[in-house]
PDB file of C-alpha atoms in Angstrom:
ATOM      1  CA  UNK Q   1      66.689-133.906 130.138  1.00 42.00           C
ATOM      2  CA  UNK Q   2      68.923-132.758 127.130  1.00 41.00           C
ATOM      3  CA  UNK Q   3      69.167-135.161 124.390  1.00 42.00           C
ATOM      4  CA  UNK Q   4      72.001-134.877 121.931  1.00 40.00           C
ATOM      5  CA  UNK Q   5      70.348-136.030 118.409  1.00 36.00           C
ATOM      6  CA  UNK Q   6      73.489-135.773 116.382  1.00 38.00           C
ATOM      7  CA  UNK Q   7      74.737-139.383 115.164  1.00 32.00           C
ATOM      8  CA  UNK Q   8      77.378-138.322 113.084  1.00 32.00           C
ATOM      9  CA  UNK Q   9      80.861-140.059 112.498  1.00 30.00           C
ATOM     10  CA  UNK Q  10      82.645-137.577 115.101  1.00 32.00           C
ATOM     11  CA  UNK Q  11      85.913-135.849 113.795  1.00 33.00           C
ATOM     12  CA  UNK Q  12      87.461-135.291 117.763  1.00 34.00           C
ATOM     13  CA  UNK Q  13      87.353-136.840 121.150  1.00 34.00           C
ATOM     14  CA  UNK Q  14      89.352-140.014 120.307  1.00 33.00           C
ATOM     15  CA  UNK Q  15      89.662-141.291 123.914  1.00 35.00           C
ATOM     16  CA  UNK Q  16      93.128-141.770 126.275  1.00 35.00           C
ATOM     17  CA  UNK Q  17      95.276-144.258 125.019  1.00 35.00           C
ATOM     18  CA  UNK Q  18      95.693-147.601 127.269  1.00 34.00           C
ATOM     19  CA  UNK Q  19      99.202-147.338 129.130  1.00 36.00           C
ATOM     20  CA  UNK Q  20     101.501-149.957 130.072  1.00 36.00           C
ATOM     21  CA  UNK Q  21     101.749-152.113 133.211  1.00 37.00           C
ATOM     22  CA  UNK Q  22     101.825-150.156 136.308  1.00 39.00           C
ATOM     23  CA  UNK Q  23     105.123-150.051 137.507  1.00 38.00           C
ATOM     24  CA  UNK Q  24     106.378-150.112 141.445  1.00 32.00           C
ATOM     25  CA  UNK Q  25     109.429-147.430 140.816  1.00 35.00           C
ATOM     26  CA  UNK Q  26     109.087-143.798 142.331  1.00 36.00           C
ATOM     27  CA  UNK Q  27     108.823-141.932 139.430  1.00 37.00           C
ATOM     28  CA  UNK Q  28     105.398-141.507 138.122  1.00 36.00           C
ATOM     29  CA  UNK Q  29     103.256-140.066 135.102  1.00 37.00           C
ATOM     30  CA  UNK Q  30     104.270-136.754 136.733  1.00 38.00           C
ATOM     31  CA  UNK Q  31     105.874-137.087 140.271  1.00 37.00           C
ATOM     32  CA  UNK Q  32     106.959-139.956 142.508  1.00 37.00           C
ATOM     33  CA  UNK Q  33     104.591-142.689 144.179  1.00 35.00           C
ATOM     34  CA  UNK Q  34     105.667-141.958 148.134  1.00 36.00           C
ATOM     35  CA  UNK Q  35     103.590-144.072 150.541  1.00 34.00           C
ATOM     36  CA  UNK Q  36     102.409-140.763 152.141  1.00 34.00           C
ATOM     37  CA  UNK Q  37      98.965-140.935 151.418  1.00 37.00           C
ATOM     38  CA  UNK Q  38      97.958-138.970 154.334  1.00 37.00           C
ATOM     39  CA  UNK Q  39     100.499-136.256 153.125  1.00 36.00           C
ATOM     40  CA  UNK Q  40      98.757-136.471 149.455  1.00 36.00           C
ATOM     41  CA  UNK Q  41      95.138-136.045 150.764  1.00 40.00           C
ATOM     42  CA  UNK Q  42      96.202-132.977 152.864  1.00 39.00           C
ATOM     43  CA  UNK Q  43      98.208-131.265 150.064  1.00 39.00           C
ATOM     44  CA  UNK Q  44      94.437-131.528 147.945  1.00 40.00           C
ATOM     45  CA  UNK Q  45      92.413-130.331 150.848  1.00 42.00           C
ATOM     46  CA  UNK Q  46      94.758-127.557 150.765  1.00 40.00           C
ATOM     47  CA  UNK Q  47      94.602-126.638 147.197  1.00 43.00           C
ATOM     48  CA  UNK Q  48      90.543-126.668 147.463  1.00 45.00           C
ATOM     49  CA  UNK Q  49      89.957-123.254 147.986  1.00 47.00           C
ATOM     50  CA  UNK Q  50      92.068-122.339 144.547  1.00 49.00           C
ATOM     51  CA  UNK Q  51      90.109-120.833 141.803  1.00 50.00           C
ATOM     52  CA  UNK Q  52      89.310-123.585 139.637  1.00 48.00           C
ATOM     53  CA  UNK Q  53      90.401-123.385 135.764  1.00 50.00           C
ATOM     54  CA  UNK Q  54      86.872-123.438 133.277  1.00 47.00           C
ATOM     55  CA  UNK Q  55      87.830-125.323 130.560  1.00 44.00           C
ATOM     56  CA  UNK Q  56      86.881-123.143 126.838  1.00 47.00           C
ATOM     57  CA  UNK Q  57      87.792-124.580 124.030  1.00 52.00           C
ATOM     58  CA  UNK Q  58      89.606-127.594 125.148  1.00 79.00           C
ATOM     59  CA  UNK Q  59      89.399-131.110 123.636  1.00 82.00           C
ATOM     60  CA  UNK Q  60      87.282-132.292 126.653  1.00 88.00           C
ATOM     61  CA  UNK Q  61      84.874-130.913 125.207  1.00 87.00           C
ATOM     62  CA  UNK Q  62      84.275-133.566 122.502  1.00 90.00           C
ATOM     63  CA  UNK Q  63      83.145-135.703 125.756  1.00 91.00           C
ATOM     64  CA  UNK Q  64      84.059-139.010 126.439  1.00 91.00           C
ATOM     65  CA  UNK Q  65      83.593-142.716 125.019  1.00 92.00           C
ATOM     66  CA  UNK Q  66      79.171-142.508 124.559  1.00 93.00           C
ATOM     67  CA  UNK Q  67      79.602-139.289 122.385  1.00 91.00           C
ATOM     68  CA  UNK Q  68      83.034-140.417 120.670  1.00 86.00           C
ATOM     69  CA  UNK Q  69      80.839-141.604 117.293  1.00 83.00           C
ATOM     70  CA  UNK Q  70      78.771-138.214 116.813  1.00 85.00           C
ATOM     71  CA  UNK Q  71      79.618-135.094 116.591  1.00 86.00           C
ATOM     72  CA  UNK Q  72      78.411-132.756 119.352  1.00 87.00           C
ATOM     73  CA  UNK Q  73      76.108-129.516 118.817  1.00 90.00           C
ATOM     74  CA  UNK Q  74      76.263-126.312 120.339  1.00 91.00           C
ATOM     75  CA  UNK Q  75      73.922-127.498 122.989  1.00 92.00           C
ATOM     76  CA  UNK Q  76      75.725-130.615 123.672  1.00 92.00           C
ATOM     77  CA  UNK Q  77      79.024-129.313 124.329  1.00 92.00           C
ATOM     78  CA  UNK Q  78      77.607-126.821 126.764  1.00 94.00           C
ATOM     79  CA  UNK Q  79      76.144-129.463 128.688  1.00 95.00           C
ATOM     80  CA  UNK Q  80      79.326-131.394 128.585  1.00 95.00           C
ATOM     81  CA  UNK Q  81      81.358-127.878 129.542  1.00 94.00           C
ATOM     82  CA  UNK Q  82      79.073-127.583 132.501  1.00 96.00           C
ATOM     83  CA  UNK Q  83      79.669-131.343 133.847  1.00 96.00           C
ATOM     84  CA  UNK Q  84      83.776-130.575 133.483  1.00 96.00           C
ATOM     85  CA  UNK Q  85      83.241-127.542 135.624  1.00 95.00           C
ATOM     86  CA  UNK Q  86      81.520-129.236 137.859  1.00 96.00           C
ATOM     87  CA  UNK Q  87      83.526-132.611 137.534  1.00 96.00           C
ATOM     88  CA  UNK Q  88      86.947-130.136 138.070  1.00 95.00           C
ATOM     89  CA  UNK Q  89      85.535-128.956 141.324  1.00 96.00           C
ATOM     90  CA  UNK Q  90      84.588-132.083 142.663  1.00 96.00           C
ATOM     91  CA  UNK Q  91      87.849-133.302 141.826  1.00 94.00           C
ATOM     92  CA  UNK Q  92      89.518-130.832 143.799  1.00 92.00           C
ATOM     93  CA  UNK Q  93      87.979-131.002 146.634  1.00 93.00           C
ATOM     94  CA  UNK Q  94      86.944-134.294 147.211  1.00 91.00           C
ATOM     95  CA  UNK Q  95      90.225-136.135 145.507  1.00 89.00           C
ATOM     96  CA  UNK Q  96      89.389-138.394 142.860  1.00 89.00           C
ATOM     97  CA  UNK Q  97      88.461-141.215 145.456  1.00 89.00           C
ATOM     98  CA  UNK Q  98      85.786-139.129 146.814  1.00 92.00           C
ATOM     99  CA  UNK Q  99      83.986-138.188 143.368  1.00 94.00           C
ATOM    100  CA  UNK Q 100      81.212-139.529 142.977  1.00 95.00           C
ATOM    101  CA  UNK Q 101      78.890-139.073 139.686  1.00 96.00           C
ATOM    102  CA  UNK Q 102      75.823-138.133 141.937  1.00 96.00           C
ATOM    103  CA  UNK Q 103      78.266-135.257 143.197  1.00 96.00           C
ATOM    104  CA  UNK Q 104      79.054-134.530 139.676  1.00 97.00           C
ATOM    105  CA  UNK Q 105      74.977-134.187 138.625  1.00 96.00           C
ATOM    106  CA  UNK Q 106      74.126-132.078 141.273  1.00 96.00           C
ATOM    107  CA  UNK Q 107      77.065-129.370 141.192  1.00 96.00           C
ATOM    108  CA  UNK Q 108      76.408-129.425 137.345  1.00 96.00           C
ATOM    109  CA  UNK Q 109      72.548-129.289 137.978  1.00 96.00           C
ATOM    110  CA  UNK Q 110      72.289-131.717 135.653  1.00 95.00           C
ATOM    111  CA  UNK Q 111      70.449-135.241 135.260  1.00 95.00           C
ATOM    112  CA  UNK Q 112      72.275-138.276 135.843  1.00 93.00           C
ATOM    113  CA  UNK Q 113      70.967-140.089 132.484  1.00 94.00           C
ATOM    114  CA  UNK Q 114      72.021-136.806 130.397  1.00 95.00           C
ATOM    115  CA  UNK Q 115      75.464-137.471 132.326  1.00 96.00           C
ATOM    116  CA  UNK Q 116      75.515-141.201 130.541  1.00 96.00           C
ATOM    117  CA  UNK Q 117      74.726-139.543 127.267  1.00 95.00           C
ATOM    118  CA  UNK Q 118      78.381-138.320 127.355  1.00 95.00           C
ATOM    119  CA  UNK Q 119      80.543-139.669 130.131  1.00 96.00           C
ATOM    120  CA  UNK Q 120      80.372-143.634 131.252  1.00 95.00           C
ATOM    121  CA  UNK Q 121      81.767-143.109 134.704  1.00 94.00           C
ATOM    122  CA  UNK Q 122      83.646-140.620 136.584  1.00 93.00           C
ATOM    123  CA  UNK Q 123      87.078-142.049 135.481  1.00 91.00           C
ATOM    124  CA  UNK Q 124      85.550-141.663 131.545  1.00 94.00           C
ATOM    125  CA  UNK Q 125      84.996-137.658 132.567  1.00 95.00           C
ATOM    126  CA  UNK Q 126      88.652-137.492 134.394  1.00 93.00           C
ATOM    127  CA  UNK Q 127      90.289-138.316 131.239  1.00 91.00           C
ATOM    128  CA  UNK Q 128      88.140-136.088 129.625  1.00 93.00           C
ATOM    129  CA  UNK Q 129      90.065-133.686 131.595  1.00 94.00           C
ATOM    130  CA  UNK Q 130      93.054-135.091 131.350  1.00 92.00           C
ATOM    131  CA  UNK Q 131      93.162-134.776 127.193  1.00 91.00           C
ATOM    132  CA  UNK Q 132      93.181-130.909 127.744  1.00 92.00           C
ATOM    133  CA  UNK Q 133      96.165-131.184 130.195  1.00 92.00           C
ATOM    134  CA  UNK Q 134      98.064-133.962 128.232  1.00 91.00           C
ATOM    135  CA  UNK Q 135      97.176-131.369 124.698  1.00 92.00           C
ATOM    136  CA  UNK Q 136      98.848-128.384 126.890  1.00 93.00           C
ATOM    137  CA  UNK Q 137     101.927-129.730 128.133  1.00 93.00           C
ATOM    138  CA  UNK Q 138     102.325-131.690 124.663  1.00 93.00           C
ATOM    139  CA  UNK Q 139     102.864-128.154 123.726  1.00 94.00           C
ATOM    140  CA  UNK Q 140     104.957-127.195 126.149  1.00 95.00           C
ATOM    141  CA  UNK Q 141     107.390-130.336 125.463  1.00 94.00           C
ATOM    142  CA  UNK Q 142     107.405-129.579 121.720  1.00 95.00           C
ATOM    143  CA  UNK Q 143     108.103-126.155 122.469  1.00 96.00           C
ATOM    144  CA  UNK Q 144     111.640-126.982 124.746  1.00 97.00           C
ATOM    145  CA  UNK Q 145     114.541-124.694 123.490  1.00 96.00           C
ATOM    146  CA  UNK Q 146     117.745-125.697 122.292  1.00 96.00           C
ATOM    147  CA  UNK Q 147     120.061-124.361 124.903  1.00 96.00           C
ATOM    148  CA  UNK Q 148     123.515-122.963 124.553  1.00 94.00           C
ATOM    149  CA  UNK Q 149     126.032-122.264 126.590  1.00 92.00           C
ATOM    150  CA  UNK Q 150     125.736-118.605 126.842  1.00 93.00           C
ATOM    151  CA  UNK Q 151     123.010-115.774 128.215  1.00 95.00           C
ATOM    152  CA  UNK Q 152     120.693-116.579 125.423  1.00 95.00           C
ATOM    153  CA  UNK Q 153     121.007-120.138 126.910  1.00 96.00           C
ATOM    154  CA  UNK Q 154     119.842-119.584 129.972  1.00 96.00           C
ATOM    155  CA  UNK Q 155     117.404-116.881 129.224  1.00 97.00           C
ATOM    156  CA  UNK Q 156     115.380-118.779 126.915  1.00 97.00           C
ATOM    157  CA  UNK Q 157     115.501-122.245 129.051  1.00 97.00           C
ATOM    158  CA  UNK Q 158     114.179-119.488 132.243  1.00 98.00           C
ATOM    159  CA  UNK Q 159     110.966-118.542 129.791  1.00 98.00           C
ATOM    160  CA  UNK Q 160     110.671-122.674 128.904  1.00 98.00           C
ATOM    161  CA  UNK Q 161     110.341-123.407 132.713  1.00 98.00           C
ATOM    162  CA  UNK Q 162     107.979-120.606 133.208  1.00 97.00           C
ATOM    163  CA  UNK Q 163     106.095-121.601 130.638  1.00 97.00           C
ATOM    164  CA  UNK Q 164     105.555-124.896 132.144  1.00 97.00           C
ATOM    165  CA  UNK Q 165     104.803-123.280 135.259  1.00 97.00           C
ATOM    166  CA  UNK Q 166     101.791-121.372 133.477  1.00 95.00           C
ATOM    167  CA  UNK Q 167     101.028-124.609 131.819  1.00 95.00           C
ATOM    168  CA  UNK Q 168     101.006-126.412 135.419  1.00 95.00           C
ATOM    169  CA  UNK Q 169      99.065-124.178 137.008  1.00 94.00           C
ATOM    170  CA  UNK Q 170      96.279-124.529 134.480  1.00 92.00           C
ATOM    171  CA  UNK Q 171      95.937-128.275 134.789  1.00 93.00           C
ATOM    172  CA  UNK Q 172      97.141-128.563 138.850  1.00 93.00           C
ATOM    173  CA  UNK Q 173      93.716-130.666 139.937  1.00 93.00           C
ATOM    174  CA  UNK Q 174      94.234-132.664 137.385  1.00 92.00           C
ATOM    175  CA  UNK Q 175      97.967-133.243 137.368  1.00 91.00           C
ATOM    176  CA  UNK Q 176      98.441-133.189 140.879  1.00 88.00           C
ATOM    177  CA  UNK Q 177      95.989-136.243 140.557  1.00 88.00           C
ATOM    178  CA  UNK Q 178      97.727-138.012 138.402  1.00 84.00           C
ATOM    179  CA  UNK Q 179     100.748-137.726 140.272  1.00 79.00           C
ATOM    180  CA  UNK Q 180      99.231-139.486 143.331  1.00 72.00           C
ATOM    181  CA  UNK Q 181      99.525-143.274 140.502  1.00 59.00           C
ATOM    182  CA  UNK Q 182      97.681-145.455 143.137  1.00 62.00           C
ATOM    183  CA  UNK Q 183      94.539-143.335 143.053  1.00 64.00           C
ATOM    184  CA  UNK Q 184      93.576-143.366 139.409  1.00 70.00           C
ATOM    185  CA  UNK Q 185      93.228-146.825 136.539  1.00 72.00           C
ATOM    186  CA  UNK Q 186      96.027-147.651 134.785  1.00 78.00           C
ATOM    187  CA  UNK Q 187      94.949-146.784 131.867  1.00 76.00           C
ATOM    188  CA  UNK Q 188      95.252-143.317 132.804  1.00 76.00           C
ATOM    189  CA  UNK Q 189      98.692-143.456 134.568  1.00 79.00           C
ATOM    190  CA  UNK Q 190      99.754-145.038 131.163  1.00 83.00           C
ATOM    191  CA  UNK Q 191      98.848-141.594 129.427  1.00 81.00           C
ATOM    192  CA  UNK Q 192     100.554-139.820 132.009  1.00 83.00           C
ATOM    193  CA  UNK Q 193     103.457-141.568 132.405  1.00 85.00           C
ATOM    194  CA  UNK Q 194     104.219-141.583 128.312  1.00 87.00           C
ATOM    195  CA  UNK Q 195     104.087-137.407 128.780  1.00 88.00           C
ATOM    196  CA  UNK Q 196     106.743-137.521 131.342  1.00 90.00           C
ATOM    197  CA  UNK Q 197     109.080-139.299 129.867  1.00 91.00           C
ATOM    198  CA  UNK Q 198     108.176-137.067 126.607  1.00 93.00           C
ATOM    199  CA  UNK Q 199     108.899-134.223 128.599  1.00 94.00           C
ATOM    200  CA  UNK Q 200     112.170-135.565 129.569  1.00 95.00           C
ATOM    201  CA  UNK Q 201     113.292-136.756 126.327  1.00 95.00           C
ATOM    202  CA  UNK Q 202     112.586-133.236 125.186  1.00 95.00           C
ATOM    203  CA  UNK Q 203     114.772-131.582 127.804  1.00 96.00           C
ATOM    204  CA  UNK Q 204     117.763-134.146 127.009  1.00 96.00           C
ATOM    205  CA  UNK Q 205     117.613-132.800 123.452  1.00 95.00           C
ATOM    206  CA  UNK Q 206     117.091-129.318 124.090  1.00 96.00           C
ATOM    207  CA  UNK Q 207     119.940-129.779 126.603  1.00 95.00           C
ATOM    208  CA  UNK Q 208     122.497-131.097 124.852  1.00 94.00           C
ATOM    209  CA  UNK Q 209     121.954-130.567 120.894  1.00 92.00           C
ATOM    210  CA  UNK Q 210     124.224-127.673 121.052  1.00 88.00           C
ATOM    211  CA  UNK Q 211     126.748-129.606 123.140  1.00 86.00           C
ATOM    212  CA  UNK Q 212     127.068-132.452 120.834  1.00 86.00           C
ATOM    213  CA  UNK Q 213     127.109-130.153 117.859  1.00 83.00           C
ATOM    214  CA  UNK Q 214     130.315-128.685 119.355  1.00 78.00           C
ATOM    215  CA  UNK Q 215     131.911-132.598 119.184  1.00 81.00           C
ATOM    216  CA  UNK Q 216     130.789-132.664 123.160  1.00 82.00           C
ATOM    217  CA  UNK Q 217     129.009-135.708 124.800  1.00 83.00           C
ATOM    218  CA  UNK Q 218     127.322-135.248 128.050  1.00 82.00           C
ATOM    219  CA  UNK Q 219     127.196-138.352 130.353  1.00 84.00           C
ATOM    220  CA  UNK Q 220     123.626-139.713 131.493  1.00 91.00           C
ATOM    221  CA  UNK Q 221     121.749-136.782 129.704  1.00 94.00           C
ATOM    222  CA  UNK Q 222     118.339-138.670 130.478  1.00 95.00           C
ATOM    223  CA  UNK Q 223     119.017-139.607 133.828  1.00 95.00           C
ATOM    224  CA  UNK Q 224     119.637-135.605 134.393  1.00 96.00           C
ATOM    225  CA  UNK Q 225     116.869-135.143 132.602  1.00 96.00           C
ATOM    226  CA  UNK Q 226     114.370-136.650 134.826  1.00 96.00           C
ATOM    227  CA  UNK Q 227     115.917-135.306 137.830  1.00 96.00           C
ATOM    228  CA  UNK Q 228     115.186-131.641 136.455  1.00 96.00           C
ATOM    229  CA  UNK Q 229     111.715-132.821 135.653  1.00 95.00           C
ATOM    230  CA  UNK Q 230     110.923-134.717 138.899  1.00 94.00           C
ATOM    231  CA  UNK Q 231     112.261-131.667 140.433  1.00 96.00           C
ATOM    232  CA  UNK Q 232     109.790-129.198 138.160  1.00 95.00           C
ATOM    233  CA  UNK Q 233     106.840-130.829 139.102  1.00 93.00           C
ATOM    234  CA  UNK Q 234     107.134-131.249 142.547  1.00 93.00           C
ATOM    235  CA  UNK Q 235     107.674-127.390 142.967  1.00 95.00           C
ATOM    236  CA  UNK Q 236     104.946-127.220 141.147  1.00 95.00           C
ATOM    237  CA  UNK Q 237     102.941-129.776 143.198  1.00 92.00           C
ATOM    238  CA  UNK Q 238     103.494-127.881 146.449  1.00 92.00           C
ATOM    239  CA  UNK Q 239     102.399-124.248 144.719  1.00 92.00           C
ATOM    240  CA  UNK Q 240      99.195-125.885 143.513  1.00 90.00           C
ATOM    241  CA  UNK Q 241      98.939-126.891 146.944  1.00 87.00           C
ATOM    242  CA  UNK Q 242      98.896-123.536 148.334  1.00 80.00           C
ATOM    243  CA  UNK Q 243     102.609-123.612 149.673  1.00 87.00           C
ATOM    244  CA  UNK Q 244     103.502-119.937 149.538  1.00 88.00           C
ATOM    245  CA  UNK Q 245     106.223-119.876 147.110  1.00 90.00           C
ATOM    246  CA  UNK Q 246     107.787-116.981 145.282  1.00 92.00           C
ATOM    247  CA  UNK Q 247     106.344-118.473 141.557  1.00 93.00           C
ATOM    248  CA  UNK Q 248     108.231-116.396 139.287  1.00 94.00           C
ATOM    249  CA  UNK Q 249     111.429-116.438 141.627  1.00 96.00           C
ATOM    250  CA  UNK Q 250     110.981-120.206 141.675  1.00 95.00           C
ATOM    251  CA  UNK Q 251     110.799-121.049 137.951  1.00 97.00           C
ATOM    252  CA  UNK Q 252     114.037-118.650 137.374  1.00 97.00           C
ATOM    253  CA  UNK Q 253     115.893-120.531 140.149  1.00 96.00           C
ATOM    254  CA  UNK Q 254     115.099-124.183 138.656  1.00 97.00           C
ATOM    255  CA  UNK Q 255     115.870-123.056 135.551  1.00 97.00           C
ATOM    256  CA  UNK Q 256     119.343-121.977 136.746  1.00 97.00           C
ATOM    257  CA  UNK Q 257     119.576-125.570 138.300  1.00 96.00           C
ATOM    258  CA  UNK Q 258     118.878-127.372 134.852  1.00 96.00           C
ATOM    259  CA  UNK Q 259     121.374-125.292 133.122  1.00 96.00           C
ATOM    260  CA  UNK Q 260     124.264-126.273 135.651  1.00 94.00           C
ATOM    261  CA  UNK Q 261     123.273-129.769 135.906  1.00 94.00           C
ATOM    262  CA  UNK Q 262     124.104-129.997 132.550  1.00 93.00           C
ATOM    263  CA  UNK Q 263     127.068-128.770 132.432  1.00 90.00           C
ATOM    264  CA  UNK Q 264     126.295-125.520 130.774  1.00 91.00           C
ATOM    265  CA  UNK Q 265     127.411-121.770 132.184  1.00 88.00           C
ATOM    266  CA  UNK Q 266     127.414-117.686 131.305  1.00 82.00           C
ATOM    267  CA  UNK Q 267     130.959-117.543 129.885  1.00 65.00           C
ATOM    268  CA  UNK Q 268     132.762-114.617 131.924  1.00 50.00           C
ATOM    269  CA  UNK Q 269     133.507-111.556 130.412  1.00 49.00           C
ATOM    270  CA  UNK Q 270     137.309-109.757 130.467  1.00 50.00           C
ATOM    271  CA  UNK Q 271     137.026-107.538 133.639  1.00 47.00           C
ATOM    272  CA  UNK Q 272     134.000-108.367 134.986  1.00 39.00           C
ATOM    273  CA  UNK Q 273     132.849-110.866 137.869  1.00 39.00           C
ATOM    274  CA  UNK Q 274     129.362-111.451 136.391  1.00 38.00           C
ATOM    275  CA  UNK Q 275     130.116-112.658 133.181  1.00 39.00           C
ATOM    276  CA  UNK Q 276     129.565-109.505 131.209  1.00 38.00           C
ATOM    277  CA  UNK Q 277     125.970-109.175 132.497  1.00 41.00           C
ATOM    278  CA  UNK Q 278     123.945-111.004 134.961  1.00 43.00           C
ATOM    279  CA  UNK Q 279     120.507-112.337 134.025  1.00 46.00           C
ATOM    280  CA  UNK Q 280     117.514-110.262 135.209  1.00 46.00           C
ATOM    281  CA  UNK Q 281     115.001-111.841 136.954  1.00 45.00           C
ATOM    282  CA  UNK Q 282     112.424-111.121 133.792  1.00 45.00           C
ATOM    283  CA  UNK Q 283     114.869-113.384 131.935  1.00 44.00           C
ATOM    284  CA  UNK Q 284     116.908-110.820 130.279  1.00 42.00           C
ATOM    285  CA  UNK Q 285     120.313-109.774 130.284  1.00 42.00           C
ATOM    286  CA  UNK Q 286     121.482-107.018 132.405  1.00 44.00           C
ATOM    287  CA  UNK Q 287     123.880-104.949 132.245  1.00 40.00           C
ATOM    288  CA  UNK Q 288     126.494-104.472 135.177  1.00 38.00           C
ATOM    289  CA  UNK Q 289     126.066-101.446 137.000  1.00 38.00           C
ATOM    290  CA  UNK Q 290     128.934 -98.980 136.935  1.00 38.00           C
ATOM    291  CA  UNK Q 291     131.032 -98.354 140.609  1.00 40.00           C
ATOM    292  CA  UNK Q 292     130.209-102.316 140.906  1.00 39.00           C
ATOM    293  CA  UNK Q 293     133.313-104.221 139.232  1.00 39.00           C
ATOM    294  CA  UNK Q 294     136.464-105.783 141.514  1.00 38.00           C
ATOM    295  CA  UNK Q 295     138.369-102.868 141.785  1.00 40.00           C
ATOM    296  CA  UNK Q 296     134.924-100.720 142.959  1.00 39.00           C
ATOM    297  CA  UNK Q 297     135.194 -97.881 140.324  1.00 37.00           C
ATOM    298  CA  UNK Q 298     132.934 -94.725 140.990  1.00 36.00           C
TER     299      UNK Q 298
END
């Protein structure tokens, strides 16, 4: 059995925050609470054959709540790395329901009272998990664009969404958990719930700072917002799924959503239908091809 002699005062690993009451509305920490269960368990059998993201690097790694007061060697946080692997896995193919620690233990190859020297329970080692994914879209919320009015607008709010796509995609198990709020404590929920609405304040700013610096006011800002974020994850919950959706095509199309829910557009250019240059689907401007205006020059 490994043993983990460090008892030092740790510097990491402070544990998920307790959230507020659950509450019975659809939205969730990061989708909508639909009394589909059966459609929920299907869409993670689906996603179990997806490759499974190793977390390197990653907060988890300071453990959970028996190794929060020392401070982890080498050979501690590879045994904790190899029960996230394994915990990830379990996770996404079982459902967080199904997990069970003796799964855990014996995907990880690993004892069940080393488990206890770093994890209390399964629901300890899923927020583990969940501090990397809350750490990466924290990022990704931080990181929201102020968008103008213009191609620059909507060119940098295209590489924002695909961004979170990436972002997403590295965290789907996990998220796509979360966003199922009647299968995990509240506790948990709390933490998730608190990024979504961080995510959505976010967007409201980067949405409408240039608006408002231009003496305009946009009506119901938040309430747009979360309907472009509710909208973002869901897309995103169905490609984790294994839906076959066109990703990149996807994220540029969402992001051309956003940008007309709020009111924003391309201004048009004299003499041109395309407002002097469409946007490409890499998220740049392009040019419009000559031969191609009203009158059909050649």
């Amino acid at each position: 059995m490994t043993q983990e002699a460090d008892r030092s005062p740790a510097q990491s690993g402070a544990g998920a925050g307790r959230g507020p009451a659950r509450q019975p509305a659809a939205v969730t920490g990061t989708g909508q609470t639909h009394g589909a269960g059966q459609a929920r368990a299907a869409g993670q059998k689906r996603g179990a054959g997806r490759p499974v993201r190793k977390p390197q690097g990653r907060p988890s790694l300071g453990g959970g709540q028996p190794a929060r007061d020392r401070e982890l060697r080498a050979q501690g946080r590879e045994t904790v790395r190899k029960l996230l692997e394994a915990g990830m896995v379990e996770f996404e193919e079982r459902g967080f329901n199904g997990v069970r620690v003796d799964d855990v233990v014996r995907r990880a190859g690993i004892s069940h009272g080393t488990f206890y020297l770093y994890f209390s329970n399964k629901e300890d080692l899923f927020r583990a998990l969940l501090r990397d994914a809350l750490h990466d879209m924290e990022i990704v919320a931080g990181d929201f664009p102020v968008v103008t009015s213009d191609e620059t607008g909507l060119r940098v709010l295209r590489q924002w969404v695909r961004k979170f796509f990436s972002a997403y995609d590295s965290h789907a198990t996990v998220i796509r958990i979360l966003s199922s709020a009647d299968l995990v404590p509240d506790e948990v929920y709390g933490d998730g719930l608190r990024l979504f609405f961080s995510i959505a304040e976010a967007m409201t700013t980067g949405m409408t700072a240039a608006a408002e610096a231009a003496g305009r006011r946009q009506e119901h800002a938040e309430l747009t917002a979360v309907a472009c974020l509710m909208m973002l994850e869901r897309v995103n919950y169905l490609i984790s799924t294994e839906v076959e959706l066109p990703v990149a095509e996807m994220a540029d199309r969402i992001a051309d959503i956003m940008f007309a829910a709020f009111g924003l557009t391309v201004a048009l250019a004299p003499g041109t239908g395309i407002g002097g240059g469409a946007i490409s689907d890499s998220g740049t401007p392009r040019r419009p091809r000559r031969g191609s205006g009203p009158a059909g020059r050649g």
